[in-house]
Coordinates of C-alpha atoms in Angstrom, one line a residue:
X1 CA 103.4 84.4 78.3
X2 CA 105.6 81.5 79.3
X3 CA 103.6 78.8 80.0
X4 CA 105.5 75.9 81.7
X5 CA 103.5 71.9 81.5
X6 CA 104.5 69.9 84.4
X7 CA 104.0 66.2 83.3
X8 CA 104.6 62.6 84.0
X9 CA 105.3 61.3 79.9
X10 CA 105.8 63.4 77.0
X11 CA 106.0 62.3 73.0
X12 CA 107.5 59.9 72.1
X13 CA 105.7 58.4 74.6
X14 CA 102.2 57.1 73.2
X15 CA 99.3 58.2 75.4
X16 CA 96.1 60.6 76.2
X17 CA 97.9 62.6 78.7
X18 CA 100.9 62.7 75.7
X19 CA 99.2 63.9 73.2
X20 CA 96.8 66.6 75.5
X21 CA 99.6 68.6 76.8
X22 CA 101.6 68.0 73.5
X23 CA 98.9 69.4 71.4
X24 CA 97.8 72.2 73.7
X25 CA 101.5 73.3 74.2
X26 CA 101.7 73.5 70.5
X27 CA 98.6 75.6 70.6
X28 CA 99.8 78.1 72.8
X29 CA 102.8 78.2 70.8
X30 CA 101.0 79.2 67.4
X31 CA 99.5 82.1 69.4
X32 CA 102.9 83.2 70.2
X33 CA 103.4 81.9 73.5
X34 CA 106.5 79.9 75.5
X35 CA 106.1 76.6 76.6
X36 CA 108.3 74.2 78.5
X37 CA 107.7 71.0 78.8
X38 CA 109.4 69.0 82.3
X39 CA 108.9 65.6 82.1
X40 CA 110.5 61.7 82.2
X41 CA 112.6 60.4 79.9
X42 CA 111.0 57.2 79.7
X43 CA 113.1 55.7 77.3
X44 CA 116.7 55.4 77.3
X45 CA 118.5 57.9 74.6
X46 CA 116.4 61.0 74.4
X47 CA 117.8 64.3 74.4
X48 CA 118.0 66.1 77.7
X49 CA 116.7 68.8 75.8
X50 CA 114.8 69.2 72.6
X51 CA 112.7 71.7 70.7
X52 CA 109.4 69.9 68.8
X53 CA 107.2 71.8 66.8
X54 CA 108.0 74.9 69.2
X55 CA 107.9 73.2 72.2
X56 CA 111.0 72.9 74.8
X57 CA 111.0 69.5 76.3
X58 CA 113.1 69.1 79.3
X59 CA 113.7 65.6 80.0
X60 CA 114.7 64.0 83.6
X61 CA 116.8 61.1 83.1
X62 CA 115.8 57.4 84.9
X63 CA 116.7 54.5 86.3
X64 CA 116.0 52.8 83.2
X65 CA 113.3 50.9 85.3
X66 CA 110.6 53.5 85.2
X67 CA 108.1 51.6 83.7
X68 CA 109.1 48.2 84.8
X69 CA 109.9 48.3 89.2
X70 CA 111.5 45.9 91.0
X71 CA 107.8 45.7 93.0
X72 CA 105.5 45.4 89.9
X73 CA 102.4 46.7 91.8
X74 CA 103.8 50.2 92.3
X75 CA 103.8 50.5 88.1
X76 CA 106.1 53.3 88.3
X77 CA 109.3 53.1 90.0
X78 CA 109.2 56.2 92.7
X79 CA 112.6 56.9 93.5
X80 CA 112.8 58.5 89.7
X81 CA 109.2 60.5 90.6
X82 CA 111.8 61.6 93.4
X83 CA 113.9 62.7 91.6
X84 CA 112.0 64.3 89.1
X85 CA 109.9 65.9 91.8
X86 CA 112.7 67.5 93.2
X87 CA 113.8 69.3 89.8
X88 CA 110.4 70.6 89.5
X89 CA 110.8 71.9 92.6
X90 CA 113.9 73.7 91.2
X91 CA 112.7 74.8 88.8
X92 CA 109.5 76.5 89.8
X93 CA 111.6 78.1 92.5
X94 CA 113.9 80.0 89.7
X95 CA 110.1 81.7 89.0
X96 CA 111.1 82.2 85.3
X97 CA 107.2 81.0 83.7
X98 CA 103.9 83.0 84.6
X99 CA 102.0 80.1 84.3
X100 CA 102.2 76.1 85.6
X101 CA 100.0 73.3 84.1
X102 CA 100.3 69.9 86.1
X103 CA 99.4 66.8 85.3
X104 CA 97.3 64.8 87.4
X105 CA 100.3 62.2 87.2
X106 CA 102.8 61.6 88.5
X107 CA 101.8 63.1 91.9
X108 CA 104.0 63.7 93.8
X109 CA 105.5 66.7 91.7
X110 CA 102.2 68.4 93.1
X111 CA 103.5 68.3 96.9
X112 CA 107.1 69.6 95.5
X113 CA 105.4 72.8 93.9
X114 CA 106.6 75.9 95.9
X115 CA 104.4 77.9 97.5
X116 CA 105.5 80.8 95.5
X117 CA 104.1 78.8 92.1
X118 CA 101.0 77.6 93.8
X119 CA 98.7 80.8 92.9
X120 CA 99.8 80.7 89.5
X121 CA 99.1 77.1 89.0
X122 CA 96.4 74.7 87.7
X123 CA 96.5 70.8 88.2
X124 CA 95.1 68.8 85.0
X125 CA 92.6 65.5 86.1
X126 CA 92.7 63.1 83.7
X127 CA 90.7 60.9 85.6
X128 CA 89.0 59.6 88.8
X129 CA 89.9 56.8 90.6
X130 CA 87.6 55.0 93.2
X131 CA 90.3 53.3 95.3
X132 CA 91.0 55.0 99.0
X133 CA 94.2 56.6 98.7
X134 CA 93.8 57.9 95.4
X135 CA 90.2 59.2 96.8
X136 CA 92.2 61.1 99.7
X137 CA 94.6 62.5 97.1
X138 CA 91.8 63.6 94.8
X139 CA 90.3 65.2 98.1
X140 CA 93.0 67.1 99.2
X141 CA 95.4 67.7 96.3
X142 CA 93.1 70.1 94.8
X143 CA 93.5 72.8 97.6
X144 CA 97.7 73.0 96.9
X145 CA 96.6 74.5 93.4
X146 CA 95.7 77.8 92.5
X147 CA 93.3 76.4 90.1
X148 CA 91.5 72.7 88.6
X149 CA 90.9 71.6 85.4
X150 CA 89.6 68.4 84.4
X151 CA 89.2 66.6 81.1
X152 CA 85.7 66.2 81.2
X153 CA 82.5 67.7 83.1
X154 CA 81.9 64.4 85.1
X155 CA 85.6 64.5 86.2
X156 CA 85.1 67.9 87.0
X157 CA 82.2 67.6 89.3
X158 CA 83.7 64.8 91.1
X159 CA 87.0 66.8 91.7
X160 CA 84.9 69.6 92.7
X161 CA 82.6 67.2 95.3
X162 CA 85.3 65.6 96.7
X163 CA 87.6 68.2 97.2
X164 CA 85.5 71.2 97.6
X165 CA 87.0 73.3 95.3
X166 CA 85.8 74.5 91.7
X167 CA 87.0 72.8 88.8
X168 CA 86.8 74.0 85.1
X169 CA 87.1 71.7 81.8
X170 CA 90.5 71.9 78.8
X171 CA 89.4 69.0 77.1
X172 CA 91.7 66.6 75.1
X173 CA 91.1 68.6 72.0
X174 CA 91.3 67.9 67.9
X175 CA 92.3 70.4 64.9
X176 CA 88.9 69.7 63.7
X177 CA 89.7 70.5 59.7
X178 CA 91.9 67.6 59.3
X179 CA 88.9 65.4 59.4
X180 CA 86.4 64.3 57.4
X181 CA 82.9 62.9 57.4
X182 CA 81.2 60.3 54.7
X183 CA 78.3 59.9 54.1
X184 CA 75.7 57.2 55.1
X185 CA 75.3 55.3 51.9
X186 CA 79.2 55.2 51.8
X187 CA 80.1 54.0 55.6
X188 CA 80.2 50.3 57.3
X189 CA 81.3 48.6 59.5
X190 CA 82.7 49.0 63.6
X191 CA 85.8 50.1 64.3
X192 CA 88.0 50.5 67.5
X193 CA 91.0 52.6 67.5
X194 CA 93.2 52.8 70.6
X195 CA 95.9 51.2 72.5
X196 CA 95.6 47.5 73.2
X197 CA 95.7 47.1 76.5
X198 CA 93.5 44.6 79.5
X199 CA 91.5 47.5 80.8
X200 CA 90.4 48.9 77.5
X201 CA 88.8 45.6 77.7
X202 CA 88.5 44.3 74.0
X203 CA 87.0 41.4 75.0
X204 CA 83.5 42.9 75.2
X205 CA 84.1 44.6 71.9
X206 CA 84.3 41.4 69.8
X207 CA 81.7 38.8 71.6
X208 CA 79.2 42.1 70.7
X209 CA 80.2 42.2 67.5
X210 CA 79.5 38.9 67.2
X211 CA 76.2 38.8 68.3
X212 CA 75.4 42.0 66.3
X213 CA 76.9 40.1 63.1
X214 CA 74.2 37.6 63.4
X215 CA 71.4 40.1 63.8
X216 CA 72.6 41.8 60.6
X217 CA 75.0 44.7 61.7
X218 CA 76.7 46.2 58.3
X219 CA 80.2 45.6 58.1
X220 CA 83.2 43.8 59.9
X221 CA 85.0 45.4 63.0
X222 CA 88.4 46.9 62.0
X223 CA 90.9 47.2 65.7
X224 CA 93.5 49.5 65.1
X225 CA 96.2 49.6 67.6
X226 CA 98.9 48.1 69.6
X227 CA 100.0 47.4 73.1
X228 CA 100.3 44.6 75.8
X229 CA 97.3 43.0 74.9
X230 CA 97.9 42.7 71.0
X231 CA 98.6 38.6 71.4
X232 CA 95.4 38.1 73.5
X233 CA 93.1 40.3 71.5
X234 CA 94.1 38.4 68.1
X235 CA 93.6 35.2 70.3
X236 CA 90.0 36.4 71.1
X237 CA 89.1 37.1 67.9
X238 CA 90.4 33.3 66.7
X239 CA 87.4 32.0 68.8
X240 CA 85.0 34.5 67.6
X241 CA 82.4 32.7 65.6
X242 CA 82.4 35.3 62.9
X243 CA 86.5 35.9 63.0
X244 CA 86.4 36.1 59.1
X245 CA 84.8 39.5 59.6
X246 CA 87.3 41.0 62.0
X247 CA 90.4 42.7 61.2
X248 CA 93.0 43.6 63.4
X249 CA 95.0 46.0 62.0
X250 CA 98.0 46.7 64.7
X251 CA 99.1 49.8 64.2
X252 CA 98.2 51.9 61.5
X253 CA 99.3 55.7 60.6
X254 CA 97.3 59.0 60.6
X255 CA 96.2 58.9 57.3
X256 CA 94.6 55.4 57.7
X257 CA 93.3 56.9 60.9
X258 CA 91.9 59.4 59.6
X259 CA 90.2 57.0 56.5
X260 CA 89.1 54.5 59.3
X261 CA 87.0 57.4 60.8
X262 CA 85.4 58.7 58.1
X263 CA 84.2 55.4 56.8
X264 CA 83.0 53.3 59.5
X265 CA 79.6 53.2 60.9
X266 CA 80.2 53.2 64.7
X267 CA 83.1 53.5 66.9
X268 CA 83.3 50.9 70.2
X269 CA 84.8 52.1 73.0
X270 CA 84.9 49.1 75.3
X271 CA 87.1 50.3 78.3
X272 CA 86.6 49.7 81.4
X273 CA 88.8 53.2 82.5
X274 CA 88.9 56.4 80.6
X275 CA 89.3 60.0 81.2
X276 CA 88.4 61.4 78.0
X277 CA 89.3 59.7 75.4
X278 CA 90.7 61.5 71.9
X279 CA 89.3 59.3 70.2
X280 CA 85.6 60.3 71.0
X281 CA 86.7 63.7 69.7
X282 CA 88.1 62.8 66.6
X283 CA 84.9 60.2 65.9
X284 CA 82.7 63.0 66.4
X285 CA 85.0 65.5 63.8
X286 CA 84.2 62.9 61.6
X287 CA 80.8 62.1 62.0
X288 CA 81.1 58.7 63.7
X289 CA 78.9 57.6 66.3
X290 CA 80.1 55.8 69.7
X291 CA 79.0 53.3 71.6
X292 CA 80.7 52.7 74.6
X293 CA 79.4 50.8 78.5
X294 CA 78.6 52.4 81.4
X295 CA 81.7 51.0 83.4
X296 CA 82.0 53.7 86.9
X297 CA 85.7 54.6 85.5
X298 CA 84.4 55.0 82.2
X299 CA 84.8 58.6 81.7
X300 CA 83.7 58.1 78.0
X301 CA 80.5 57.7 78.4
X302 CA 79.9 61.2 80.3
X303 CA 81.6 62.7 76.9
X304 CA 79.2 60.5 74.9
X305 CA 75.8 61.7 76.7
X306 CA 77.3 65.2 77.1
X307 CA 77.3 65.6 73.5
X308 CA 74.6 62.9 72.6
X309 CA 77.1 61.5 69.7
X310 CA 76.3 58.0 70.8
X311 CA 74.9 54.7 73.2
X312 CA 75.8 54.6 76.5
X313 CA 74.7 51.2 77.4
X314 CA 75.3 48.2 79.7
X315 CA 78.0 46.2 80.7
X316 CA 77.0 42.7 78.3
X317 CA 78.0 41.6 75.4
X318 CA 74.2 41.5 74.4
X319 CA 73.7 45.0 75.8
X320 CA 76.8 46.1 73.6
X321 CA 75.5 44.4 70.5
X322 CA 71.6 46.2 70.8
X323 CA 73.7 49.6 70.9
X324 CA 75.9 48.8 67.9
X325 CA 72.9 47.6 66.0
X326 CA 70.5 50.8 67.2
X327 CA 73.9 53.6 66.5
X328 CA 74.3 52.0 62.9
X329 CA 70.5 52.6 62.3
X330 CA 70.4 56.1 64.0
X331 CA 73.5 57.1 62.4
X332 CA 72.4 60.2 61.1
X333 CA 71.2 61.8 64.6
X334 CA 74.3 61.1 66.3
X335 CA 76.9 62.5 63.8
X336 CA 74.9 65.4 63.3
X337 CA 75.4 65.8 67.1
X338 CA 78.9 65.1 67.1
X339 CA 80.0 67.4 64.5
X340 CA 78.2 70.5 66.2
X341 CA 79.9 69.0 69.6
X342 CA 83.4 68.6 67.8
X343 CA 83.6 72.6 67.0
X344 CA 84.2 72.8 70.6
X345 CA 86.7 70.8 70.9
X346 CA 89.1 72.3 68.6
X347 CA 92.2 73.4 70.0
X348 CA 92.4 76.7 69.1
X349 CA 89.2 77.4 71.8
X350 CA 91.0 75.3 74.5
X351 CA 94.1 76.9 74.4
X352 CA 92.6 80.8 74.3
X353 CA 90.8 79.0 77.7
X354 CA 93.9 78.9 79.3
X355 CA 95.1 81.8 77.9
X356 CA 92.7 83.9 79.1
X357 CA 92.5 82.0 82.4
X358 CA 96.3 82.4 83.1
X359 CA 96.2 86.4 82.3
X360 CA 93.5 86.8 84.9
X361 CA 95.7 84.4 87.4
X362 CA 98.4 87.3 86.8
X363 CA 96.4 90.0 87.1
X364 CA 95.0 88.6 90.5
X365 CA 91.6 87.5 89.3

């Protein structure tokens, strides 16, 4: 089949979204499929066109503003989701894929969709959001689809409430042999792993650790990452009173990565917004429990109790530091849990989902 992934940002652009329809397209690929990729160039200098790992990326060109508009609170500048809406529009109308994949974002490529492409469609949520017009659009924009996805069962059921209309699960998946799991006697610490940005609010994560230091967690907390919000989060941890035992990283490549997660104790998942996070995937793969608040935009924590690989608990630094305490103690339980969670998540099961969903979209059922 020739599978075509309709979607705001594409590697090297650093992201969830990113990395789920990069990952899944190169799934589909190893099972002998076609996938294009149409998306923003959100850099200057990329090709128009490009082939990685077996994937075609198709590129629309921008105002070199994209990310940074003229009026700051649009965060995206929407002449160039225009413009790029319009060549999706061209595109689908040419009818040369059997299959369309849309990302939630950025919207208005949804509306551009002919309705020739519509029944042999499915719009990706990554996400809910809890602000009118995006409630309206996460009411309505369902019914233009043939089919709904969503990254997670909670997003699901609120796609499905608000908009009436069923909604399945392709989770941001993992290649679950590439990780590995320590044991006990051999793990310490917390560790966060993720971009650093204000609502993945890193904050929280270090007065908790800092409490649960004193109480006698195990370990120091190891933040891996960069972003926005690298300068504040290393000013944070300055005031700390137990700074000495936090480590902030920056950046840090897959085979650290993949180290980190095998050899901590607990992974904190502070953020305010998720959809579902990649990282709760790969902690489970390797045996790591999470702890992570029950923030309304949190769509973390549904992962978390879905597959009982961690605390959900409150919103305090005191409520954060009791779950980082109790997950260290009840390590065994929860990565037990997350491993037998993790199998599911493999991509090689997601993408045979699709697969077997867009077959039945072509043979009309």
């Amino acid at each position: 089949m020739r599978f075509a992934f309709l979607t705001e940002l594409y590697f090297p652009s650093v992201g969830g979204q990113e990395v789920f329809f990069q990952e899944l397209g190169e799934a589909l690929v190893r099972r002998g499929h076609t996938v294009d990729v149409y998306c923003i160039g959100h850099v200057p200098d990329l090709p128009d066109v490009e082939v990685i790992n077996g994937v075609t990326v198709h590129r629309e060109a921008n105002s070199g503003r994209y990310k940074t508009p003229r009026i700051k609170a649009l965060r995206r500048n929407w002449s160039d989701i225009a413009k790029y809406s319009a060549g999706i529009r061209r595109v689908a109308a040419r009818g040369e894929h059997d299959f369309y994949l849309l990302n939630e974002w950025p919207l208005m490529h949804v509306l551009a969709l002919p309705g020739s492409a519509r029944p042999r469609s499915a719009l990706h949520w990554c996400e809910i959001r809890e602000d009118l017009l995006l409630r309206t659009l996460q009411a309505q924009f369902p019914k233009l689809v043939g089919s709904n996805f969503a990254v997670g069962e909670a997003v699901a059921a609120a796609i499905t409430e608000q908009s009436g209309r069923e909604c399945g699960v392709l989770p941001s998946g993992i290649e679950a042999t590439r990780y590995r799991a320590a044991a006990g006697a051999e793990r310490s610490g917390a560790l966060y792993v993720g971009r650093l940005a204000p609502h993945k609010n890193l904050p929280l994560l270090v007065d908790a650790f800092g409490l649960a230091a004193e109480r006698g967690f195990v370990g120091d907390l190891v933040i891996a990452g960069a972003g926005p919000s690298l300068d504040d989060v290393k000013a944070t941890v300055r005031q700390s009173p137990v700074a000495d035992r936090v480590q902030v990283l920056g950046s840090v490549d897959e085979a650290r990565k993949l180290d980190l997660l095998a050899t901590s104790s607990v992974l904190g998942m502070p953020s305010k917004r998720e959809g579902f996070p990649r990282v709760i995937a790969e902690a489970m793969a390797s045996g790591l429990p999470v702890v992570t608040a029950d923030f309304t935009e949190n769509g973390g924590k549904d992962v978390v109790k879905q597959y009982g690989a961690g605390i959900v608990c409150g919103q305090t630094p005191v409520a954060f530091a009791d779950a980082l305490l109790d997950a260290q103690a009840g390590w065994e339980g929860y990565a037990q849990a997350g491993r037998a969670g993790a199998v599911d998540l493999d991509w090689t099961h997601i993408a045979e989902k699709l697969e077997k969903h867009a077959q039945q979209t072509q043979l009309g059922g």
